[in-house]
Amino acid sequence: MARRTTSNSSGSSPGSAGSPGPRNRTPQPLPGRRRTVGDFVKAFLAFVALLVLLVGVPGALAVQIGWPLPSGAPTTEWLQQEITVDTFINVLTVVVWLAWAQFTACVLVEMKAALSGVGLPNRVPGAGPSQLLARQLVAALLLVGAAAASFTPGLSQLGQQLEGNQRPAVAAAAQQAPGGLIAQQQAQTAASAAALAEQAADAAAHAEGGAHASEGATKFYRIQPPEGRHHDSLWEVAERHLGDGRRYKEIYQLNKDRAQPDGSKLSEASLIRPGWIMEMPGDARGGELVEMPDEAPKVSPDVRRQISDYARTGGAAQEQGRPGRQEAGQQGAGQQGGGAGARDRDTAHITLPEQRPGQGAEQGRQDGQEQAAPAAGEGSGFGLPQALLGAPLLAAGLLGALGRRRRQALWQSALGAVGGRRGMEPPTPTGAAADAQDALLVGADPEGVRLLDRSLRGLAASLAGESRPLPTVYAAWMGGNGDLHLQLAQPAGRPPAPWQLGQDPTFWMLARADAERYEEVDTAAPYPGLVSLGTMDDSRLLLNLESVPGIVSLSGREQDRAGVFASVAAELATNGWSDRMTITLVGFGEDLTPLAPNRLRHLDGIEALVETMEAETRQRRGALGAAGHDSVLTGRTGPAQHTRWAPHLVLLAAEPSAEDAVKLAELAADASRLGIGYLVGTRSGELPGAAWEMEITSEGKLLAPLLGLELDAQLLPVSQQRAVVELFTDADPDHDDDRPTPTPPFLVDISEQGRPAVYARLVGPYEIIGLDTPDGERSALLHEALALLLLHREGVHPRVLSSALWPRGVTDDVRDALVERLRAWLGADPDGTPRLAADATGRLKLAKSVVSDLDVLRSLYHEATQGRGVGSRAVRGRLLTDALVLVRGPLLAERPEGRYGWLTHEIIDAQLPLLVADIGLALSAFHLEKDRAEKAIEALDAALGSAPGDERLWHELLRATHATGDSDRLQRLAADLVARSGARGLPPRTEALLDELLPTWRSGVAAAG
């Protein structure tokens, strides 16, 4: 039988034509050759060795030593007998018998796998070197036999490493999952392989005879049937016959959308079928190519007719298929299509999902008659970090985590945990940190994160309701049209509605419109290990690190790998589609821990990592066994879903030594079942136990030929990493900061001479005084833009402004037109100075003559507590009273639905209630100094209207009410507090205060209830 080889006919390597490309690690069938005398000698010696070990050893034991165990049941006297030399010999004999039994089992397992030619042999528990020896002996014996044809795909790695430390391809990963192969498919493919391989052999003989044919002759290649675990792919065809696997795109373009002999068409480079015919570029070389059928008389008549028909349809097909339809980046690492539901399940490639017809990238909103285009179309000016702009899920996670950190700092400041910053702004970032914050605001896609989270949790809840387990998910694709595709390890039946089957049974798809109808459900995050790797065409890939059956290796230059590791760590630490997880960083990332101190853990070296993971692996295995679960996926849908089975993801940037690599491979062998994932860096790509291998190039491409991927990688370079970390450390409430207490970013002249030209009321319903209302539909847009600028007196980057107003994207000309309208609407001061201008960094800033009530509120409180009010009681009381009068309700009350979504990125919703509470507390203290309890209660009630959840206000209200001496009024207030607290009950400090002020409050509340 003719066989294929990965080497091209000219002997050139794939990398000879340029920079070294990714090495194709798929196990390849070896080229056929004649058996030599050495082969027969090796086979004979292997036969003798097997005969001695399998027959000679037990025979010698039986003849020389006999039965080593006692002839009867042990008694007390037997246990008390003296230990003699015979006792030691009998014990050793039992050990030898057990070793012989284990070796015999290894031989049987290896023989069965070799003769069947299907997959990797099963692992014999604890065998290790014994199974390796058995494999070598069986391989040498069968090398000259009839079974060699099916066994050769595994011979290329004989003697190199133990079974547990192999680098299985993704095909092996799929086989480790339940249902990896179907026996009927094996029989069918074996039958077709024999017939088509014979035709390929005839074609090869003819092609070799016509090696001197003209270079311009049209050549064809027929896709070969699978042999063992190996499947043909366009990448390998290009590697063999064009000298570079990357040239698979040329083959794809030549043959796209042309009818094949079975009636189907090539629509994706990664989906090809045995028997399909591929027209090849003119410089193709190799023994398997066929020129025009009339010149290949040895090819069967049926094949000759198919090639001839295919050649006649080439011109028209190419004219229709080529213009404007290039699909760069779809890696052709060979999945065989077999019609609906018949796709090969033994090759688990990460395949780009098919987009629904007529669906493209989302379109933005309209501004009058002007259509908004995707944000990617914006210019790259203004110096914002492009890596953060192009990572929407990472940016959304970082932005959400930063907001939570700043809110935490505000509350701790308000409660006195951090002195001197009550109600004030957090430090304003500058320089690279300011650019990073702007890039996060522009690039973040919080709506995409929300939909992803709700979709995954909704799927988990639906499956739990049907008593179905969670399927193993290798990857998720977020399409440009908003659809979500999950790629499963193996078919799992029909998904629950509204999910649908995708392009084949291993894809579950959810349309964006259906995802938007999902509501929050109380269930655990099913796939928290999903993390963005990059984009291919218009789709974003999220790889599920905890589902990989082994290690994911990342090769490339150290500085290039560092950007990938930092991006993965930052997104895992802050993403919005997980509950709890542990992320262990080794060899990098100590400075990343401020992003999420509760998730990120840094270890100093690999030795500590191995010790830690050995203990955790044992613990998780025991916990799963005790709970009766097969894997963490079944545990996540059970009663303990919120407290157990959180993933542990290990990111090891430092290349491990050979010994440590073996230990990690052993730990990772069962990791996917335990919810543990490993991403390990390597310079060479040679890493034992690597199930999936990726390479990052200096051009920012993430390559994984075996997975079918060529992505534009998502990176977090060192400079941007430092800027992001600076944002978090500055917002940390426990950060040791020697800088002076920050004042409000903008202080207003509150005297009569400081009357502004334009006054906007934001605290309550939105009103503007001093400007005419704009006509037309653009009025709401101009009001929203002005509100954003008023809340950021330090300036707003133009791209931040546009992304806030058009979250789905807008073109530069539409954005610039809005800025000009806003500038014209605001006008200029009497001296001719525009009220809207750009500063030296390009950020848009308002003039001091444009003021909001929030600016006045901050200025009044600052003046009362740190200015003139400090030395004058009367001035302090007047300023605090004037400030509280300005509070008319929540920020931007009654704002139109669908707008002001950017407020979710702000912390003003936490700042304003704290500021109002501080004013109410200060005014209450002012009145209580003169025993004016009713005035203090009035001030506190006004503050509670805007800050009803502030416990400090309730405490002061209790004290002020107690100061009136009316115990019944205090009792009613206590009952009101108990009713407001609901099932949670009163906070401990509130209970303690009531016990002090009104010891009988509990009985009074019970009587009232």
XYZ file of N, CA, C and O in Angstrom, residues 79-223:
580
model
N 2.237 -16.555 62.406
C 2.714 -15.176 62.465
C 3.870 -15.009 63.447
O 4.668 -14.070 63.327
N 3.964 -15.935 64.398
C 5.018 -15.831 65.409
C 6.282 -16.596 65.042
O 7.253 -16.576 65.796
N 6.271 -17.261 63.880
C 7.445 -18.029 63.470
C 8.602 -17.094 63.144
O 8.424 -15.937 62.777
N 9.815 -17.621 63.233
C 11.017 -16.855 62.927
C 11.110 -16.598 61.423
O 10.816 -17.480 60.611
N 11.544 -15.372 61.058
C 11.709 -15.020 59.639
C 13.041 -15.589 59.169
O 14.102 -15.248 59.686
N 12.969 -16.433 58.116
C 14.153 -17.105 57.586
C 14.442 -16.626 56.179
O 13.721 -15.799 55.621
N 15.522 -17.182 55.603
C 15.871 -16.847 54.216
C 14.758 -17.284 53.286
O 14.443 -16.609 52.287
N 14.136 -18.408 53.544
C 13.033 -18.875 52.694
C 11.881 -17.870 52.684
O 11.202 -17.699 51.650
N 11.679 -17.248 53.822
C 10.601 -16.247 53.868
C 10.891 -15.086 52.910
O 10.017 -14.657 52.146
N 12.130 -14.592 52.926
C 12.499 -13.515 51.999
C 12.372 -13.968 50.551
O 11.900 -13.223 49.686
N 12.792 -15.180 50.260
C 12.714 -15.682 48.875
C 11.266 -15.758 48.427
O 10.923 -15.403 47.287
N 10.389 -16.235 49.309
C 8.970 -16.341 48.942
C 8.362 -14.960 48.681
O 7.572 -14.776 47.746
N 8.755 -13.972 49.528
C 8.239 -12.620 49.307
C 8.719 -12.073 47.969
O 7.948 -11.494 47.188
N 10.013 -12.249 47.682
C 10.535 -11.783 46.395
C 9.870 -12.501 45.241
O 9.639 -11.914 44.170
N 9.574 -13.780 45.415
C 8.905 -14.537 44.354
C 7.531 -13.946 44.054
O 7.128 -13.823 42.884
N 6.802 -13.586 45.110
C 5.486 -12.977 44.888
C 5.620 -11.659 44.123
O 4.844 -11.372 43.195
N 6.648 -10.854 44.470
C 6.864 -9.588 43.767
C 7.159 -9.828 42.291
O 6.643 -9.138 41.407
N 8.007 -10.853 42.016
C 8.337 -11.161 40.614
C 7.094 -11.625 39.869
O 6.880 -11.272 38.699
N 6.257 -12.467 40.502
C 5.016 -12.903 39.849
C 4.123 -11.699 39.502
O 3.539 -11.646 38.410
N 4.022 -10.739 40.440
C 3.199 -9.553 40.171
C 3.781 -8.730 39.022
O 3.040 -8.220 38.160
N 5.117 -8.572 39.002
C 5.747 -7.827 37.906
C 5.521 -8.535 36.580
O 5.282 -7.899 35.546
N 5.599 -9.894 36.611
C 5.356 -10.636 35.360
C 3.915 -10.447 34.901
O 3.663 -10.269 33.698
N 2.964 -10.467 35.829
C 1.563 -10.285 35.457
C 1.335 -8.902 34.859
O 0.610 -8.750 33.867
N 1.959 -7.907 35.454
C 1.811 -6.551 34.923
C 2.416 -6.438 33.525
O 1.824 -5.851 32.616
N 3.609 -7.010 33.326
C 4.246 -6.957 32.010
C 3.412 -7.708 30.977
O 3.269 -7.272 29.834
N 2.859 -8.854 31.365
C 2.003 -9.610 30.442
C 0.795 -8.783 30.035
O 0.404 -8.775 28.857
N 0.193 -8.073 31.008
C -0.939 -7.209 30.676
C -0.513 -6.112 29.708
O -1.248 -5.771 28.773
N 0.675 -5.556 29.914
C 1.172 -4.518 28.996
C 1.333 -5.066 27.586
O 0.971 -4.422 26.597
N 1.885 -6.273 27.469
C 2.072 -6.876 26.152
C 0.726 -7.084 25.477
O 0.555 -6.800 24.275
N -0.260 -7.574 26.213
C -1.579 -7.799 25.628
C -2.220 -6.489 25.176
O -2.818 -6.418 24.097
N -2.094 -5.442 26.014
C -2.667 -4.143 25.650
C -1.989 -3.582 24.404
O -2.643 -3.101 23.473
N -0.646 -3.639 24.360
C 0.075 -3.115 23.202
C -0.207 -3.932 21.949
O -0.335 -3.382 20.854
N -0.323 -5.251 22.100
C -0.617 -6.096 20.945
C -2.001 -5.793 20.393
O -2.194 -5.701 19.177
N -2.973 -5.602 21.290
C -4.327 -5.298 20.838
C -4.372 -3.967 20.095
O -4.983 -3.853 19.028
N -3.708 -2.950 20.659
C -3.699 -1.643 19.999
C -2.989 -1.699 18.660
O -3.401 -1.070 17.691
N -1.886 -2.471 18.588
C -1.129 -2.559 17.344
C -1.927 -3.249 16.261
O -1.946 -2.826 15.097
N -2.596 -4.334 16.628
C -3.341 -5.094 15.622
C -4.596 -4.362 15.177
O -5.000 -4.457 14.026
N -5.233 -3.595 16.113
C -6.450 -2.878 15.734
C -6.137 -1.628 14.938
O -6.938 -1.207 14.098
N -4.975 -1.003 15.218
C -4.586 0.215 14.504
C -5.430 1.413 14.850
O -5.469 2.371 14.118
N -6.132 1.366 15.984
C -7.023 2.443 16.373
C -6.520 3.096 17.642
O -6.453 2.450 18.684
N -6.149 4.368 17.580
C -5.854 5.136 18.770
C -4.619 4.693 19.509
O -3.879 3.805 19.108
N -4.399 5.342 20.637
C -3.297 5.008 21.507
C -3.696 3.849 22.401
O -4.858 3.701 22.767
N -2.748 3.003 22.788
C -3.087 1.901 23.679
C -3.486 2.404 25.046
O -3.057 3.471 25.486
N -4.340 1.625 25.710
C -4.728 1.982 27.066
C -3.520 1.921 27.985
O -2.587 1.155 27.769
N -3.559 2.710 29.038
C -2.452 2.735 29.968
C -2.692 1.716 31.084
O -3.750 1.693 31.706
N -1.722 0.898 31.334
C -1.797 -0.066 32.423
C -1.380 0.658 33.703
O -0.297 1.249 33.750
N -2.231 0.662 34.729
C -1.906 1.422 35.948
C -0.555 1.036 36.539
O -0.261 -0.142 36.738
N 0.282 2.033 36.791
C 1.565 1.817 37.444
C 2.607 1.133 36.602
O 3.678 0.776 37.099
N 2.331 0.957 35.298
C 3.272 0.192 34.466
C 4.517 1.010 34.148
O 5.633 0.641 34.467
N 4.323 2.174 33.511
C 5.470 3.024 33.199
C 6.499 2.340 32.326
O 6.233 1.985 31.175
N 7.714 2.103 32.829
C 8.769 1.489 32.015
C 8.392 0.115 31.486
O 8.818 -0.262 30.402
N 7.595 -0.644 32.245
C 7.197 -1.979 31.764
C 6.403 -1.875 30.482
O 6.619 -2.636 29.531
N 5.475 -0.915 30.412
C 4.678 -0.768 29.206
C 5.521 -0.234 28.056
O 5.320 -0.610 26.902
N 6.494 0.628 28.351
C 7.383 1.112 27.302
C 8.193 -0.035 26.706
O 8.332 -0.154 25.489
N 8.731 -0.914 27.572
C 9.482 -2.064 27.086
C 8.594 -2.974 26.253
O 8.997 -3.458 25.180
N 7.370 -3.204 26.736
C 6.444 -4.050 25.980
C 6.151 -3.441 24.616
O 6.092 -4.150 23.607
N 5.992 -2.153 24.556
C 5.694 -1.499 23.273
C 6.856 -1.641 22.298
O 6.667 -1.910 21.110
N 8.062 -1.467 22.795
C 9.222 -1.587 21.910
C 9.356 -3.001 21.363
O 9.640 -3.198 20.179
N 9.148 -3.983 22.223
C 9.280 -5.371 21.772
C 8.177 -5.728 20.782
O 8.431 -6.371 19.759
N 6.950 -5.326 21.078
C 5.846 -5.620 20.165
C 6.046 -4.903 18.838
O 5.804 -5.465 17.766
N 6.514 -3.637 18.894
C 6.744 -2.891 17.663
C 7.806 -3.569 16.800
O 7.650 -3.709 15.583
N 8.909 -3.986 17.427
C 9.969 -4.646 16.664
C 9.484 -5.952 16.060
O 9.860 -6.319 14.941
N 8.636 -6.669 16.800
C 8.129 -7.943 16.300
C 7.179 -7.745 15.134
O 7.225 -8.479 14.145
N 6.306 -6.728 15.232
C 5.284 -6.536 14.200
C 5.765 -5.688 13.031
O 5.042 -5.517 12.058
N 6.985 -5.148 13.152
C 7.478 -4.276 12.095
C 7.575 -4.991 10.765
O 7.431 -4.398 9.705
N 7.839 -6.271 10.819
C 7.980 -7.019 9.575
C 6.731 -7.813 9.266
O 6.694 -8.584 8.313
N 5.686 -7.637 10.089
C 4.476 -8.421 9.880
C 3.401 -7.629 9.171
O 3.550 -6.473 8.806
N 2.265 -8.277 9.000
C 1.145 -7.659 8.293
C 0.527 -6.517 9.074
O -0.095 -5.639 8.505
N 0.711 -6.529 10.405
C 0.109 -5.473 11.234
C 0.890 -4.184 11.199
O 0.463 -3.182 11.762
N 2.048 -4.148 10.557
C 2.879 -2.951 10.577
C 2.175 -1.759 9.961
O 2.368 -0.633 10.379
N 1.353 -1.984 8.954
C 0.691 -0.869 8.282
C -0.182 -0.076 9.228
O -0.233 1.141 9.173
N -0.885 -0.770 10.094
C -1.746 -0.050 11.034
C -0.996 0.449 12.243
O -1.468 1.319 12.953
N 0.204 -0.088 12.494
C 0.924 0.263 13.710
C 1.928 1.387 13.491
O 2.319 2.052 14.434
N 2.338 1.608 12.277
C 3.418 2.558 12.028
C 3.137 3.973 12.489
O 4.080 4.688 12.804
N 1.885 4.503 12.545
C 1.753 5.865 13.025
C 2.323 6.102 14.402
O 2.646 7.218 14.747
N 2.475 5.079 15.218
C 3.025 5.286 16.541
C 4.488 4.965 16.655
O 5.077 5.141 17.709
N 5.117 4.472 15.578
C 6.503 4.026 15.703
C 7.493 5.172 15.776
O 8.593 5.013 16.296
N 7.081 6.326 15.269
C 8.054 7.413 15.198
C 8.476 7.920 16.559
O 9.494 8.574 16.678
N 7.732 7.589 17.606
C 8.080 8.077 18.927
C 8.503 6.955 19.855
O 8.578 7.161 21.061
N 8.756 5.758 19.308
C 9.135 4.649 20.171
C 10.449 4.940 20.886
O 11.400 5.420 20.292
N 10.484 4.630 22.177
C 11.701 4.758 22.945
C 12.043 6.161 23.358
O 13.057 6.393 23.973
N 11.170 7.143 23.033
C 11.524 8.520 23.364
C 11.028 8.925 24.735
O 11.654 9.701 25.412
N 9.867 8.440 25.167
C 9.303 8.895 26.414
C 8.262 7.919 26.891
O 7.833 7.051 26.164
N 7.869 8.062 28.156
C 6.872 7.188 28.740
C 5.497 7.570 28.222
O 5.247 8.673 27.781
N 4.584 6.639 28.368
C 3.216 6.890 27.930
C 2.614 8.105 28.611
O 1.955 8.918 28.005
N 2.853 8.214 29.877
C 2.279 9.329 30.615
C 2.872 10.652 30.273
O 2.342 11.681 30.599
N 4.002 10.650 29.566
C 4.678 11.912 29.268
C 4.649 12.233 27.786
O 5.393 13.055 27.315
N 3.827 11.555 27.023
C 3.797 11.824 25.596
C 3.155 13.164 25.329
O 2.467 13.729 26.154
N 3.344 13.671 24.135
C 2.691 14.894 23.708
C 1.577 14.498 22.765
O 1.722 14.581 21.548
N 0.435 14.070 23.252
C -0.618 13.653 22.349
C -1.156 14.833 21.574
O -1.251 15.933 22.087
N -1.497 14.600 20.329
C -2.130 15.635 19.545
C -3.542 15.822 20.056
O -4.013 15.133 20.938
N -4.243 16.797 19.478
C -5.602 17.031 19.921
C -6.464 15.811 19.662
O -7.438 15.559 20.355
N -6.106 15.026 18.677
C -6.847 13.800 18.446
C -6.804 12.907 19.659
O -7.798 12.316 20.062
N -5.641 12.795 20.275
C -5.536 11.982 21.482
C -6.346 12.588 22.608
O -6.940 11.879 23.411
N -6.379 13.902 22.658
C -7.162 14.546 23.702
C -8.629 14.195 23.566
O -9.310 13.933 24.553
N -9.122 14.194 22.338
C -10.523 13.864 22.155
C -10.807 12.430 22.528
O -11.859 12.100 23.051
N -9.842 11.531 22.271
C -10.095 10.126 22.552
C -10.148 9.853 24.037
O -10.795 8.903 24.476
N -9.492 10.690 24.862
C -9.539 10.484 26.288
C -10.919 10.793 26.836
O -11.272 10.350 27.916
N -11.714 11.593 26.110
C -13.058 11.875 26.568
C -13.970 10.716 26.180
O -13.702 9.977 25.238
N -15.098 10.515 26.900
C -16.002 9.423 26.587
C -16.540 9.547 25.186
O -16.871 10.623 24.712
N -16.652 8.444 24.492
C -17.238 8.418 23.164
C -16.366 8.982 22.101
O -16.850 9.535 21.130
N -15.046 8.870 22.242
C -14.140 9.478 21.284
C -14.207 8.861 19.916
O -13.987 9.510 18.920
N -14.472 7.567 19.784
C -14.537 6.889 18.504
C -15.775 6.010 18.441
O -16.265 5.523 19.450
N -16.240 5.779 17.274
C -17.405 4.924 17.039
C -16.961 3.774 16.149
O -16.346 3.970 15.100
N -17.290 2.581 16.565
C -16.771 1.405 15.866
C -17.251 1.349 14.422
O -16.525 0.928 13.526
N -18.495 1.782 14.168
C -18.976 1.721 12.786
C -18.159 2.618 11.881
O -17.885 2.269 10.730
N -17.731 3.787 12.382
C -16.930 4.690 11.562
C -15.580 4.072 11.241
O -15.054 4.245 10.147
N -15.030 3.343 12.186
C -13.741 2.699 11.945
C -13.855 1.713 10.784
O -12.997 1.663 9.897
N -14.909 0.927 10.792
C -15.054 -0.068 9.731
C -15.249 0.590 8.375
O -14.685 0.167 7.367
N -16.054 1.660 8.357
C -16.309 2.337 7.086
C -15.042 2.980 6.531
O -14.746 2.858 5.344
N -14.319 3.694 7.399
C -13.108 4.358 6.909
C -12.049 3.351 6.486
O -11.282 3.595 5.554
N -11.970 2.219 7.169
C -10.997 1.209 6.781
C -11.301 0.661 5.396
O -10.407 0.421 4.579
N -12.594 0.470 5.107
C -12.964 -0.065 3.795
C -12.652 0.925 2.687
O -12.124 0.558 1.629
N -12.995 2.197 2.930
C -12.714 3.190 1.891
C -11.225 3.445 1.741
O -10.746 3.780 0.664
N -10.474 3.268 2.828
C -9.038 3.512 2.771
C -8.366 2.558 1.799
O -7.481 2.945 1.034
N -8.759 1.318 1.806
C -8.105 0.334 0.950
C -8.307 0.672 -0.519
O -7.374 0.635 -1.324
N -9.555 1.019 -0.893
C -9.837 1.294 -2.303
C -9.135 2.571 -2.770
O -8.496 2.586 -3.823
N -9.249 3.637 -1.987
C -8.669 4.896 -2.418
C -7.152 4.883 -2.363
O -6.493 5.538 -3.165
N -6.594 4.161 -1.414
C -5.137 4.090 -1.346
C -4.566 3.394 -2.572
O -3.481 3.740 -3.053
N -5.279 2.411 -3.109
C -4.803 1.740 -4.321
C -4.792 2.717 -5.487
O -3.847 2.750 -6.290
N -5.836 3.556 -5.575
C -5.850 4.560 -6.633
C -4.718 5.556 -6.445
O -4.075 5.985 -7.401
N -4.463 5.942 -5.192
C -3.371 6.882 -4.929
C -2.035 6.292 -5.325
O -1.150 6.994 -5.817
N -1.844 4.982 -5.117
C -0.584 4.344 -5.478
C -0.382 4.376 -6.989
O 0.719 4.654 -7.475
N -1.466 4.111 -7.758
C -1.352 4.174 -9.211
C -1.016 5.593 -9.667
O -0.180 5.803 -10.543
N -1.699 6.577 -9.049
C -1.423 7.960 -9.425
C -0.004 8.356 -9.082
O 0.656 9.077 -9.816
N 0.493 7.876 -7.937
C 1.856 8.201 -7.525
C 2.865 7.649 -8.504
O 3.849 8.309 -8.848
N 2.639 6.404 -8.970
C 3.577 5.804 -9.914
C 3.635 6.616 -11.198
O 4.701 6.844 -11.773
N 2.472 7.044 -11.676
C 2.470 7.843 -12.905
C 3.166 9.195 -12.693
O 3.935 9.645 -13.543
N 2.877 9.852 -11.541
C 3.465 11.170 -11.299
C 4.968 11.107 -11.219
O 5.666 12.004 -11.674
N 5.488 10.019 -10.606
C 6.936 9.890 -10.519
C 7.540 9.702 -11.901
O 8.641 10.165 -12.197
N 6.812 9.008 -12.776
C 7.327 8.823 -14.124
C 7.296 10.086 -14.934
O 8.029 10.220 -15.910
N 6.420 11.025 -14.567
C 6.326 12.273 -15.326
C 6.958 13.429 -14.621
O 6.449 14.542 -14.677
N 8.064 13.186 -13.928
C 8.686 14.243 -13.117
C 9.202 15.385 -13.962
O 9.413 16.483 -13.464
N 9.440 15.124 -15.277
C 10.007 16.178 -16.125
C 8.929 16.895 -16.924
O 9.240 17.574 -17.899
N 7.694 16.750 -16.504
C 6.622 17.439 -17.222
C 6.789 18.940 -17.058
O 7.431 19.431 -16.148
N 6.192 19.665 -17.923
C 6.328 21.125 -17.865
C 5.731 21.676 -16.589
O 4.754 21.166 -16.070
N 6.356 22.761 -16.085
C 5.942 23.316 -14.804
C 4.572 23.942 -14.876
O 3.866 24.039 -13.899
N 4.145 24.320 -16.026
C 2.852 24.962 -16.143
C 1.694 23.997 -16.212
O 0.554 24.422 -16.276
N 1.905 22.666 -16.239
C 0.830 21.696 -16.345
C -0.044 21.738 -15.104
O 0.435 21.886 -14.001
N -1.387 21.623 -15.291
C -2.315 21.591 -14.169
C -2.184 20.275 -13.431
O -2.186 19.205 -14.037
N -2.076 20.359 -12.113
C -1.891 19.165 -11.305
C -3.003 19.080 -10.284
O -3.560 20.092 -9.841
N -3.318 17.850 -9.898
C -4.417 17.604 -8.988
C -3.958 16.681 -7.861
O -3.031 15.882 -8.025
N -4.625 16.809 -6.748
C -4.337 15.943 -5.601
C -5.676 15.430 -5.078
O -6.644 16.195 -4.945
N -5.734 14.154 -4.768
C -6.949 13.555 -4.231
C -6.761 13.351 -2.727
O -5.790 12.733 -2.290
N -7.669 13.921 -1.919
C -7.583 13.825 -0.461
C -7.618 12.362 -0.045
O -8.504 11.602 -0.449
